[in-house]
Tab-separated table of C-alpha atoms and ligand atoms in Angstrom:
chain	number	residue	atom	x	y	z
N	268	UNK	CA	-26.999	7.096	-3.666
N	269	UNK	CA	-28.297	9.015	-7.273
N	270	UNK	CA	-25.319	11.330	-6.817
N	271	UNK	CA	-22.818	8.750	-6.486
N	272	UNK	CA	-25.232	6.400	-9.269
N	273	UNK	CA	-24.640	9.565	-11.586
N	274	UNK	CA	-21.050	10.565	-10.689
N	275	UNK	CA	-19.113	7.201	-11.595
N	276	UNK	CA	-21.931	6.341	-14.656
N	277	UNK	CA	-20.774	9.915	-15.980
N	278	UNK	CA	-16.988	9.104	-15.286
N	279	UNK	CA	-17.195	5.866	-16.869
N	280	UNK	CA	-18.832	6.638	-19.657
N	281	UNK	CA	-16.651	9.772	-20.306
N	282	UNK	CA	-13.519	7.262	-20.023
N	283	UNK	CA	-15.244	4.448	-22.376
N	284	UNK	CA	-14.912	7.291	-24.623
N	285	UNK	CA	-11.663	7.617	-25.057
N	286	UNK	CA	-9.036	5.329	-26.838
N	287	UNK	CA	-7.361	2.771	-25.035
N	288	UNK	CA	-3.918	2.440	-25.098
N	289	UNK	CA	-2.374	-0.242	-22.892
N	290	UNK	CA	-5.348	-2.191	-22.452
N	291	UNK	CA	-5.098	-5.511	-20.625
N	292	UNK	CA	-1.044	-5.526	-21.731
N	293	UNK	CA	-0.054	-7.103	-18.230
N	294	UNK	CA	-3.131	-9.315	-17.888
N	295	UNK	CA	-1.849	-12.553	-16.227
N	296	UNK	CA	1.920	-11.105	-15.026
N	297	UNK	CA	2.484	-10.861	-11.479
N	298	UNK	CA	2.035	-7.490	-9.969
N	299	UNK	CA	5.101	-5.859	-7.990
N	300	UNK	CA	3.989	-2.495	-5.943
N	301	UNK	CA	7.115	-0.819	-4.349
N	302	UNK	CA	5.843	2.500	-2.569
N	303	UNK	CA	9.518	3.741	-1.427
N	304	UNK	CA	9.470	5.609	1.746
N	305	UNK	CA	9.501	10.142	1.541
N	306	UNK	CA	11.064	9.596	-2.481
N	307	UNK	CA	10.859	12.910	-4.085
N	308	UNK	CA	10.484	13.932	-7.576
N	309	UNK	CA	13.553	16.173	-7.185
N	310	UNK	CA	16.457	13.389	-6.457
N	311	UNK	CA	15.223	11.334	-9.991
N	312	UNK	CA	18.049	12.870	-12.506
N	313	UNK	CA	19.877	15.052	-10.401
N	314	UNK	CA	23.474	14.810	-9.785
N	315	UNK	CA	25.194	16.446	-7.406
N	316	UNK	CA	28.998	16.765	-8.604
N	317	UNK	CA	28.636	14.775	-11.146
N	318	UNK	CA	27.421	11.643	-9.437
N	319	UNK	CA	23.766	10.558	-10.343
N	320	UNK	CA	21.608	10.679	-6.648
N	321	UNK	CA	19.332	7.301	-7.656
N	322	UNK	CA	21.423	5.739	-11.181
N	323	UNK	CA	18.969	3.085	-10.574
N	324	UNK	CA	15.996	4.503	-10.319
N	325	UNK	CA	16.962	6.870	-13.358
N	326	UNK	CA	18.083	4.062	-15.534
N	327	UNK	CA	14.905	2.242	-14.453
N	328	UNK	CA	12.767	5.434	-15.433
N	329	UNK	CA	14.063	5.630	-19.242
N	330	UNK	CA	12.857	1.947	-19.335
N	331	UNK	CA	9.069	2.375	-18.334
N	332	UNK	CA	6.534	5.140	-18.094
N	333	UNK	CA	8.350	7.331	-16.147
N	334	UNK	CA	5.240	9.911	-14.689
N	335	UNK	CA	6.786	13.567	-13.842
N	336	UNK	CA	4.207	15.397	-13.000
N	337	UNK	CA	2.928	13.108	-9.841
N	338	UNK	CA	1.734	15.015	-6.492
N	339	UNK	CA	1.610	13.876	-3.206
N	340	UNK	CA	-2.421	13.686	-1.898
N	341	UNK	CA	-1.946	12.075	1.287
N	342	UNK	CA	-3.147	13.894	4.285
N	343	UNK	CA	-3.292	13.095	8.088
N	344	UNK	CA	-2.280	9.062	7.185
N	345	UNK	CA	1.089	10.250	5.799
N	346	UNK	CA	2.146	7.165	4.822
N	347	UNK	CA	-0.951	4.573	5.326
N	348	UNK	CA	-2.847	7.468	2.936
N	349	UNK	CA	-0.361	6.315	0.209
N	350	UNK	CA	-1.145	2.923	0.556
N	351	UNK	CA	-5.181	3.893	1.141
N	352	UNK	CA	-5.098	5.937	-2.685
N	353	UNK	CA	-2.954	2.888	-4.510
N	354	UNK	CA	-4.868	0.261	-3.125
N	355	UNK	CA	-8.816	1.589	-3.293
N	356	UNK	CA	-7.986	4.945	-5.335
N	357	UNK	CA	-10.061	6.799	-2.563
N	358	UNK	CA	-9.109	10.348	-1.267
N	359	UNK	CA	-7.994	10.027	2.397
N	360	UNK	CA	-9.953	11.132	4.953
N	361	UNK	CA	-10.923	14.826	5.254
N	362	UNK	CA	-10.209	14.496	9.085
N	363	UNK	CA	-7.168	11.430	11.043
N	364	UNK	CA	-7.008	8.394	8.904
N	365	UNK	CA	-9.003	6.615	6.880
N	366	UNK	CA	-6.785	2.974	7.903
N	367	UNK	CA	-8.110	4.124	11.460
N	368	UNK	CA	-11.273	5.798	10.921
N	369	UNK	CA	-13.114	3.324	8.004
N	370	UNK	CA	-10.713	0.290	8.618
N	371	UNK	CA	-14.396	-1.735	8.553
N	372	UNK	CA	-15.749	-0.409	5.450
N	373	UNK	CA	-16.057	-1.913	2.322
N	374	UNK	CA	-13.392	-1.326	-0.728
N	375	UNK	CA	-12.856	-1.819	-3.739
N	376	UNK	CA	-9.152	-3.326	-4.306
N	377	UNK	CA	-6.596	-4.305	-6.117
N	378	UNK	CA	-5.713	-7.143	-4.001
N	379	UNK	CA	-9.804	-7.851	-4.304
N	380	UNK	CA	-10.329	-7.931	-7.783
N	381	UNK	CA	-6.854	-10.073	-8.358
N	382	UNK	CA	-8.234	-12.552	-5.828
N	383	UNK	CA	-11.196	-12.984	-8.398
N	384	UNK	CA	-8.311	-13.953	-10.881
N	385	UNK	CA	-6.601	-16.722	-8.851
N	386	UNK	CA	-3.638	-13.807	-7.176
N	387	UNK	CA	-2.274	-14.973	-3.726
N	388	UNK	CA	-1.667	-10.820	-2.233
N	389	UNK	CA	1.146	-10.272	0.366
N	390	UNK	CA	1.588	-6.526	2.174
N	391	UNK	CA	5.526	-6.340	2.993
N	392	UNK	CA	6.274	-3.808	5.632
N	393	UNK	CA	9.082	-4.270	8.447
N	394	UNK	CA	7.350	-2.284	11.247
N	395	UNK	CA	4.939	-3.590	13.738
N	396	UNK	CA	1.785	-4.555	12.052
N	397	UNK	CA	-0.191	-2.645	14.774
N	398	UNK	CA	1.515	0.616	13.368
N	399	UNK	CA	-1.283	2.769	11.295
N	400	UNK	CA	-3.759	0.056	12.499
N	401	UNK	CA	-2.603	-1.824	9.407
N	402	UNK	CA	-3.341	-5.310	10.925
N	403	UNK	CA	-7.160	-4.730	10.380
N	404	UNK	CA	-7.035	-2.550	7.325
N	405	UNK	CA	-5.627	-4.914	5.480
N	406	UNK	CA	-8.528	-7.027	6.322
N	407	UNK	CA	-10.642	-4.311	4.460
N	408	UNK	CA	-8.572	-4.318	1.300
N	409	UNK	CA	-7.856	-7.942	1.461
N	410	UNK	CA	-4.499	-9.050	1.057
N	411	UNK	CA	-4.058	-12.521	1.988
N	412	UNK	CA	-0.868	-11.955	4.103
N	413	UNK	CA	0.553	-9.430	5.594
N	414	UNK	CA	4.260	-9.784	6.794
N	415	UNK	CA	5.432	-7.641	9.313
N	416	UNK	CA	8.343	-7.131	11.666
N	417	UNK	CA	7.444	-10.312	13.854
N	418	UNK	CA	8.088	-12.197	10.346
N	419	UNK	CA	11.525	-10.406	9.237
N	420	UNK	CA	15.098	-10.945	10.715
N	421	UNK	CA	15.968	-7.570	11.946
N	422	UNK	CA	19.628	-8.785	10.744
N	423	UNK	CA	20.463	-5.067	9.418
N	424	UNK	CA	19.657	-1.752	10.362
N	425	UNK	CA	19.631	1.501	8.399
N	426	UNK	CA	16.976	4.404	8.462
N	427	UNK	CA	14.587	5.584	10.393
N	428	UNK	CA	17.435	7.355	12.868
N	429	UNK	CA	19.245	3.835	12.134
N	430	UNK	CA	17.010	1.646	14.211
N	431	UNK	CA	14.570	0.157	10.636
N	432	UNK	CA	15.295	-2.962	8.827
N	433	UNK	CA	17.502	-1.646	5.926
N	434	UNK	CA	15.675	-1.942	2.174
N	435	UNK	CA	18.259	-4.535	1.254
N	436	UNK	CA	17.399	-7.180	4.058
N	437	UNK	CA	13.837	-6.630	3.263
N	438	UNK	CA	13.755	-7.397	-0.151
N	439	UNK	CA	15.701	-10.197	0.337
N	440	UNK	CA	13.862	-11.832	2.956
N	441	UNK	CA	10.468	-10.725	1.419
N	442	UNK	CA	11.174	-12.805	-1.933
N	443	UNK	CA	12.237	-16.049	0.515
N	444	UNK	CA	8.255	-15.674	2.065
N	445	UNK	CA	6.648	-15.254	-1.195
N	446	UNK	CA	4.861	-17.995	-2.971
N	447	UNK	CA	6.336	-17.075	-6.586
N	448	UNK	CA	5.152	-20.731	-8.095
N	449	UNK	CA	1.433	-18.808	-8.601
N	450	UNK	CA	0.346	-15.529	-10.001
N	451	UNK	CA	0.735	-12.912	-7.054
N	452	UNK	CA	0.380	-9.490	-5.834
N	453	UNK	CA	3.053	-8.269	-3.717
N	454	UNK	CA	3.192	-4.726	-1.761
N	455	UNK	CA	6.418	-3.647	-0.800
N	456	UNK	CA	6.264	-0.567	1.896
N	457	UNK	CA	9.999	0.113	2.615
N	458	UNK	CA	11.822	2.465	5.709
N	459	UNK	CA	15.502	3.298	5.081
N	460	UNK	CA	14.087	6.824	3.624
N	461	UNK	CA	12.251	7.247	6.637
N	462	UNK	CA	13.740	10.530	8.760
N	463	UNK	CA	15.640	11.296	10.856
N	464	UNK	CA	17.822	11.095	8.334
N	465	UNK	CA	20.695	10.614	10.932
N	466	UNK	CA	22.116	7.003	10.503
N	467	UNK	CA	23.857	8.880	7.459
N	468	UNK	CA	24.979	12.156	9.165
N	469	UNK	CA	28.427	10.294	9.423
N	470	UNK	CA	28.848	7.725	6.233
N	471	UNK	CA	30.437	8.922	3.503
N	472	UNK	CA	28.193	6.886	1.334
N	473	UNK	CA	27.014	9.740	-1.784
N	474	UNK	CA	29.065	12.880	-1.905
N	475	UNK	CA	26.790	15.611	-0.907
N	476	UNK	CA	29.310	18.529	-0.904
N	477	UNK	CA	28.508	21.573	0.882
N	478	UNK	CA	25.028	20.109	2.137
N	479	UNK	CA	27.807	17.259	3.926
N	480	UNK	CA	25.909	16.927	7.654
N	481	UNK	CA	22.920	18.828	6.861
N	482	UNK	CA	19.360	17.747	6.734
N	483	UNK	CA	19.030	17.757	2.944
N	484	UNK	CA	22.403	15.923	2.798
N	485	UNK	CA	21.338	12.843	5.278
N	486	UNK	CA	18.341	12.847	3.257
N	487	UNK	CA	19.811	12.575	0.157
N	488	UNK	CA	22.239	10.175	0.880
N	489	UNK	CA	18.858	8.209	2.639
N	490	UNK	CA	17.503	8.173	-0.587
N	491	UNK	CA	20.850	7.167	-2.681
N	492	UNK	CA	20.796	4.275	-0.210
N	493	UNK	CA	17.420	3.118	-0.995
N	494	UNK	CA	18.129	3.767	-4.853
N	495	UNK	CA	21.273	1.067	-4.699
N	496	UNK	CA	18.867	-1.025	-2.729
N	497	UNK	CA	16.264	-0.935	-5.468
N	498	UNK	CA	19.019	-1.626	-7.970
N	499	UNK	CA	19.772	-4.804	-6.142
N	500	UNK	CA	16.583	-5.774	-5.783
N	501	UNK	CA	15.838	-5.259	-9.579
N	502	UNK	CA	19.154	-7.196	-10.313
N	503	UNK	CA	17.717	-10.424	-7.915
N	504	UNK	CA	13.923	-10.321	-9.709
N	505	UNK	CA	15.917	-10.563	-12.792
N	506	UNK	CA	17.994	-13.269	-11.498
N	507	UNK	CA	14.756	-15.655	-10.139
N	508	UNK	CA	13.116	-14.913	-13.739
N	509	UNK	CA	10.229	-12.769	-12.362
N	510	UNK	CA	11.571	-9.631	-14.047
N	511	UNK	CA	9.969	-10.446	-17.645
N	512	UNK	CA	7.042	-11.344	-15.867
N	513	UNK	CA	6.020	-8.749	-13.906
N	514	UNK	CA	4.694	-5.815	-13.487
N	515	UNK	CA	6.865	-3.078	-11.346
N	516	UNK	CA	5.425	-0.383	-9.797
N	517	UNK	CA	7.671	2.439	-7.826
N	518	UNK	CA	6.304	5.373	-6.439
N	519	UNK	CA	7.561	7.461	-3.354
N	520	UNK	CA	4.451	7.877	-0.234
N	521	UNK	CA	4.793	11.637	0.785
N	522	UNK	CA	7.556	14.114	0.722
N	523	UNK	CA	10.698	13.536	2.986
N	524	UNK	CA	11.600	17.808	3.311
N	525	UNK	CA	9.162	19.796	4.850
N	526	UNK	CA	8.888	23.500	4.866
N	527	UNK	CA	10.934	23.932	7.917
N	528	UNK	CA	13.821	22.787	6.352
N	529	UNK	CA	13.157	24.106	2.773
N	530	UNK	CA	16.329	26.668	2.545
N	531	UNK	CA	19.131	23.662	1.864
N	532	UNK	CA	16.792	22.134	-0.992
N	533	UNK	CA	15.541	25.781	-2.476
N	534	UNK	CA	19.520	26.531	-2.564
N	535	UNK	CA	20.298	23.346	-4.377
N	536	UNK	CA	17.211	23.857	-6.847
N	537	UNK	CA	17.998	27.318	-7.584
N	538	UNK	CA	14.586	28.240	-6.523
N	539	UNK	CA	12.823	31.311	-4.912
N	540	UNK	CA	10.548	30.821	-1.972
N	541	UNK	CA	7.054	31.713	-3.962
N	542	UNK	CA	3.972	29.509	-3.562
N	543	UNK	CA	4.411	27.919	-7.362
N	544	UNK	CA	7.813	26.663	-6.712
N	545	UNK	CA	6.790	25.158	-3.346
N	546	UNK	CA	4.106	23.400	-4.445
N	547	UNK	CA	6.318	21.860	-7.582
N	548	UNK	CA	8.117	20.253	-5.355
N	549	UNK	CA	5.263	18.854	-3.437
N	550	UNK	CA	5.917	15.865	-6.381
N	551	UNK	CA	7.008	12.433	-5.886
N	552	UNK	CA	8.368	9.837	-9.390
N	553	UNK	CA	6.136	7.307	-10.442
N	554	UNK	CA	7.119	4.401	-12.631
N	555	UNK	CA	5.646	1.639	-14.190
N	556	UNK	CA	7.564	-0.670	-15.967
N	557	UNK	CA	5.212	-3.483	-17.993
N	558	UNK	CA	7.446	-5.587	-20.076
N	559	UNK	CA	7.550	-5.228	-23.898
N	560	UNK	CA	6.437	-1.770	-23.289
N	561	UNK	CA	9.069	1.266	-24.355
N	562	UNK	CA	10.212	3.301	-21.796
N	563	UNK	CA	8.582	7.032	-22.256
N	564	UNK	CA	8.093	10.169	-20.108
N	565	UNK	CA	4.532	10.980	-19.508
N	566	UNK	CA	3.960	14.766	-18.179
N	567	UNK	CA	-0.191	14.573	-17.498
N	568	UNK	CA	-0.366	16.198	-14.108
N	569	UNK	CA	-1.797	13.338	-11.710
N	570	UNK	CA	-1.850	11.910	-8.022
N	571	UNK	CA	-1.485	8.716	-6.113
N	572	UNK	CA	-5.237	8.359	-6.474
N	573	UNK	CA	-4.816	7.481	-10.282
N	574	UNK	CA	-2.177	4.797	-9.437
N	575	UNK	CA	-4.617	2.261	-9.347
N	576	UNK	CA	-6.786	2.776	-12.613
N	577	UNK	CA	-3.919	2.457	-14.634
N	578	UNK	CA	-2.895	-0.769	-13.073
N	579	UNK	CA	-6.463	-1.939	-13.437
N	580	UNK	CA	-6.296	-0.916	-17.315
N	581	UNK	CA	-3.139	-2.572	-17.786
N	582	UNK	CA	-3.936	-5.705	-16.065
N	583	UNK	CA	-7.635	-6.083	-17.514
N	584	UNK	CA	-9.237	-5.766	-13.887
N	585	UNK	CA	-12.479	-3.496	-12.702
N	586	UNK	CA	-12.212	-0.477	-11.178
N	587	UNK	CA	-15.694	1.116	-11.456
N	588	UNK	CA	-15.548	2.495	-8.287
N	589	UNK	CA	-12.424	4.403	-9.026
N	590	UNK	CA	-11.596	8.261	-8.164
N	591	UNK	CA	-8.619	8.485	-9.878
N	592	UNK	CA	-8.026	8.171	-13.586
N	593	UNK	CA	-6.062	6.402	-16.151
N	594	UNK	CA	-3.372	9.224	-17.285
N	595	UNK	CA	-2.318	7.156	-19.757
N	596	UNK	CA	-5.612	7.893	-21.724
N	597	UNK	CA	-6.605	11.198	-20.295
N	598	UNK	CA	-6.950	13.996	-22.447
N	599	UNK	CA	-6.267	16.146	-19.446
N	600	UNK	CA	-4.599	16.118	-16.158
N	601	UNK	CA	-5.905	17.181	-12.455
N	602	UNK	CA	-4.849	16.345	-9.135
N	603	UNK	CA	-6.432	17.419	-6.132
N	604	UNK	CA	-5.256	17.478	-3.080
N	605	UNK	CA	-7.256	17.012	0.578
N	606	UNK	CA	-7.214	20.824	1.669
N	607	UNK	CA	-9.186	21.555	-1.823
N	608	UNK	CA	-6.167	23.071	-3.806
N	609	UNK	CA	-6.059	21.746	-7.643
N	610	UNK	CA	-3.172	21.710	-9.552
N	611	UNK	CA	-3.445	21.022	-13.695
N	612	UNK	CA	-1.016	21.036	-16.345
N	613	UNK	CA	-1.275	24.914	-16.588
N	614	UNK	CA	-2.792	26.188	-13.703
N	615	UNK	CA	-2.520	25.736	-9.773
N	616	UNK	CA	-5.573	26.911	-7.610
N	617	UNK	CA	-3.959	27.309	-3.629
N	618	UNK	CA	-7.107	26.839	-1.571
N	619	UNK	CA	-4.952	28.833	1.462
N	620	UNK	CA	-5.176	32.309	-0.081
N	621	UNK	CA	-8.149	31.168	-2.808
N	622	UNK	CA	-5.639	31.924	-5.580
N	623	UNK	CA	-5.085	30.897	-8.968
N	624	UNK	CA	-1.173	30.820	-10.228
N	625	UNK	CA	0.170	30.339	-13.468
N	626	UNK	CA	1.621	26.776	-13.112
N	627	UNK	CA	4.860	27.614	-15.296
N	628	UNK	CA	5.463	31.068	-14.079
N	629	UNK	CA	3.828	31.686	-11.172
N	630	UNK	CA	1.840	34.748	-12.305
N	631	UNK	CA	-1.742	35.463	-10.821
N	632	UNK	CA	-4.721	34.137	-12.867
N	633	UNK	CA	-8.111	35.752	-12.840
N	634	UNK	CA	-10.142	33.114	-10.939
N	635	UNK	CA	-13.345	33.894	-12.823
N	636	UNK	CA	-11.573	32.065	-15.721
N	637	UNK	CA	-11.302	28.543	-13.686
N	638	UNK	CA	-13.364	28.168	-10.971
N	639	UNK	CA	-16.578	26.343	-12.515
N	640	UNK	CA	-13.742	23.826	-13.591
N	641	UNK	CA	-12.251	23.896	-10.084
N	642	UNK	CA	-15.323	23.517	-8.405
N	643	UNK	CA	-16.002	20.342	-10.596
N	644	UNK	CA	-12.287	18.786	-9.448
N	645	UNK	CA	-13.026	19.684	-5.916
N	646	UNK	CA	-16.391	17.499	-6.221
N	647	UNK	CA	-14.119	14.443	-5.612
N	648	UNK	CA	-13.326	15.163	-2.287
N	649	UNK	CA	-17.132	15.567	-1.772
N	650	UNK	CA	-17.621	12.254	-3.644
N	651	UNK	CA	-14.810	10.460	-2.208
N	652	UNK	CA	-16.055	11.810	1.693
N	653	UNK	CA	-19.422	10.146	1.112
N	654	UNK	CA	-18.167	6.803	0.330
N	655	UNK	CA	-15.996	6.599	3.420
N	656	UNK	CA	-18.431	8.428	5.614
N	657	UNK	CA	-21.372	6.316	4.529
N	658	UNK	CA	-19.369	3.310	3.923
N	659	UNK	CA	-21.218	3.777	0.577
N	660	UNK	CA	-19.487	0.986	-1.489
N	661	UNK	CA	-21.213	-1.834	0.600
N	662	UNK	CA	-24.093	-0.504	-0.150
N	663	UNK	CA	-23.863	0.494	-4.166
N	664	UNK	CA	-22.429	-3.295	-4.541
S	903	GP9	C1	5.702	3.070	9.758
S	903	GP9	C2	5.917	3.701	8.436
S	903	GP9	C3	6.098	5.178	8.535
S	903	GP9	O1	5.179	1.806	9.710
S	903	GP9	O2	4.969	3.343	7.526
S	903	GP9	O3	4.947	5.911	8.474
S	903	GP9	P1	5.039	7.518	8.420
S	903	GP9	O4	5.597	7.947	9.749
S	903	GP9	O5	5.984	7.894	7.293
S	903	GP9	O6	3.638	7.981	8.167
């Protein structure tokens, strides 16, 4: 209990420190939480002969704080890890998943601390509800409804091999449940980017050229999909006046490529096959668009685990308990990820080979330089695995 006492006293106090910019700036707007199915980093800005791979998400991105230096920390809850970081800002479990392992423990939450400010909180996600045991996590994080494929019309199908309720039906219907009349926080956890990326394999939807029928090219056309679904969905909130008054989170859950199929998407890139450039891609976009707020690039390295302390900052609610931080008043950036690797703005440390790389270049580091400091990052996981394991937050409360 003193180690955890001292940890988040230190943490806090550091970040009372520090000025703070964006303070309470969405206090009272609703909250809007898309996490979009595998969305890379890579596909924001890219074209591929000459057409833009997500115009919406790009044109979105120059109008909020656009985060480019975002890893993905999930571990053996792929996608119900992404939703465990945003929601609690906890590490996922060192072993499974914490939404099965620790679905009875005690959290922290966004949906929690909006509750205490009058928010009705809906989870949005057309699968079964049984699916990552996310009927009785969301019990634990405490959204007030969760709407799940027994409450959609499966009226369209895209994704997910073609057999998922397409993004666009889904938004649709999920703005017909929700009670808009009152303050409320909606989480939006879509499928059509969800692999095999087959249903594609024969629509001439994006022009992919030369990666036409691959892997990477159904995936990419996947993702231009959900980007003109986005765009539509942007275009209704607009439309039902809930734009202005809201704030929009986007963020991809995990990576959509793995390793196996890296040669299409290293070709594309330009890239070699070292360590440094594998692990750059390991990124997914992260926007957060607050109205009356510029639009502006922010390149602090980070991870889905800080999601939730800068919605907390922005929308004037507690997040004591917090592992992430607020990168929007860091003075530096860290992410680490589950197997104890660290990435910073300069440096990665690969836990595999006990390495430290150059981030820009990939050059060896001498370790001596960096490991008190890596040590210290890697004390989160520690932290992080005694809350869960010890179901420590009921008992710090
Ligand atoms: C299923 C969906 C996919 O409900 O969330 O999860 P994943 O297979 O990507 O972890």
């Amino acid at each position: 209990k003193s180690e955890l006492v001292s940890f988040f006293d230190e943490k806090n106090g550091e970040a009372g420190k520090l000025p703070n910019k964006f303070c309470d700036i969405a206090k009272g707007k609703n909250l809007i939480v898309i996490q979009m199915e595998a969305l890379q980093h890579f596909v924001i800005n890219r074209e591929i002969n000459g057409k833009e791979i997500t115009p919406n998400l790009n044109k979105l991105a120059k109008e909020s704080l656009y985060f480019d230096n975002i890893y993905v920390q999930v571990a053996g809850g792929n996608t119900s890890d992404a939703e465990f970081m945003t929601n609690t800002s906890l590490y996922p479990a060192k072993e499974g998943a914490a939404y099965f392992r620790f679905a009875t423990n005690e959290y922290n939450t966004i949906a929690k601390e909006l509750k205490n400010e009058g928010y009705n909180s809906y989870a949005l996600h057309a699968y079964g509800p049984a699916f990552w045991n996310r009927t009785e996590m969301y019990k634990a994080i405490g959204f007030d409804t969760f709407i799940s494929s027994n409450d959609y019309v499966m009226d369209e199908y895209i994704g997910w091999g073609g057999w998922a309720l397409s993004d666009d039906s889904f938004y649709r219907q999920s703005m017909d449940i929700i009670d808009v009349s009152s303050p409320f926080y909606s989480f939006f956890i879509t499928l059509s980017g969800h692999h095999p990326y087959s249903y594609f394999e024969d629509k001439q939807t994006f022009d992919v050229g030369k990666y036409d029928r691959t892997y990477l090219g159904n995936y990419i056309k996947a993702q231009n999909y959900a980007d003109a679904a986005i765009g539509r969905f942007m275009e209704k909130l607009k439309a039902m006046g809930l734009y202005e008054n809201s704030l929009i989170v986007i963020y991809g859950d995990h990576t959509g490529l793995p390793k196996t199929q890296a040669g299409e998407l290293l070709d594309l890139l330009q890239l070699s096959d070292s360590k440094v450039d594998w692990i750059r891609l390991q990124k997914i976009p992260l926007l957060i668009h607050c109205p009356g707020v510029e639009g502006e690039t922010i390149t602090t390295t980070g991870g889905q685990v800080d999601i939730f302390p800068m919605i907390a900052n922005m929308m004037g609610i507690d997040n004591y308990y917090a592992m992430g931080k607020d990168l929007l008043n860091s003075q530096k950036g860290y992410a680490v990820l589950r197997n104890g690797s660290v990435l910073t703005d300069s440096y990665y440390y690969c836990s595999e080979d006990d390495t430290v790389y150059d981030i820009k270049n990939g050059e060896v580091l001498d370790k001596k330089d960096y490991e008190d400091e890596i040590k210290e990052y890697q004390k989160d996981l520690r932290i992080s695995d005694i809350i869960l394991e010890k179901d420590a937050l009921r008992k710090l409360k």
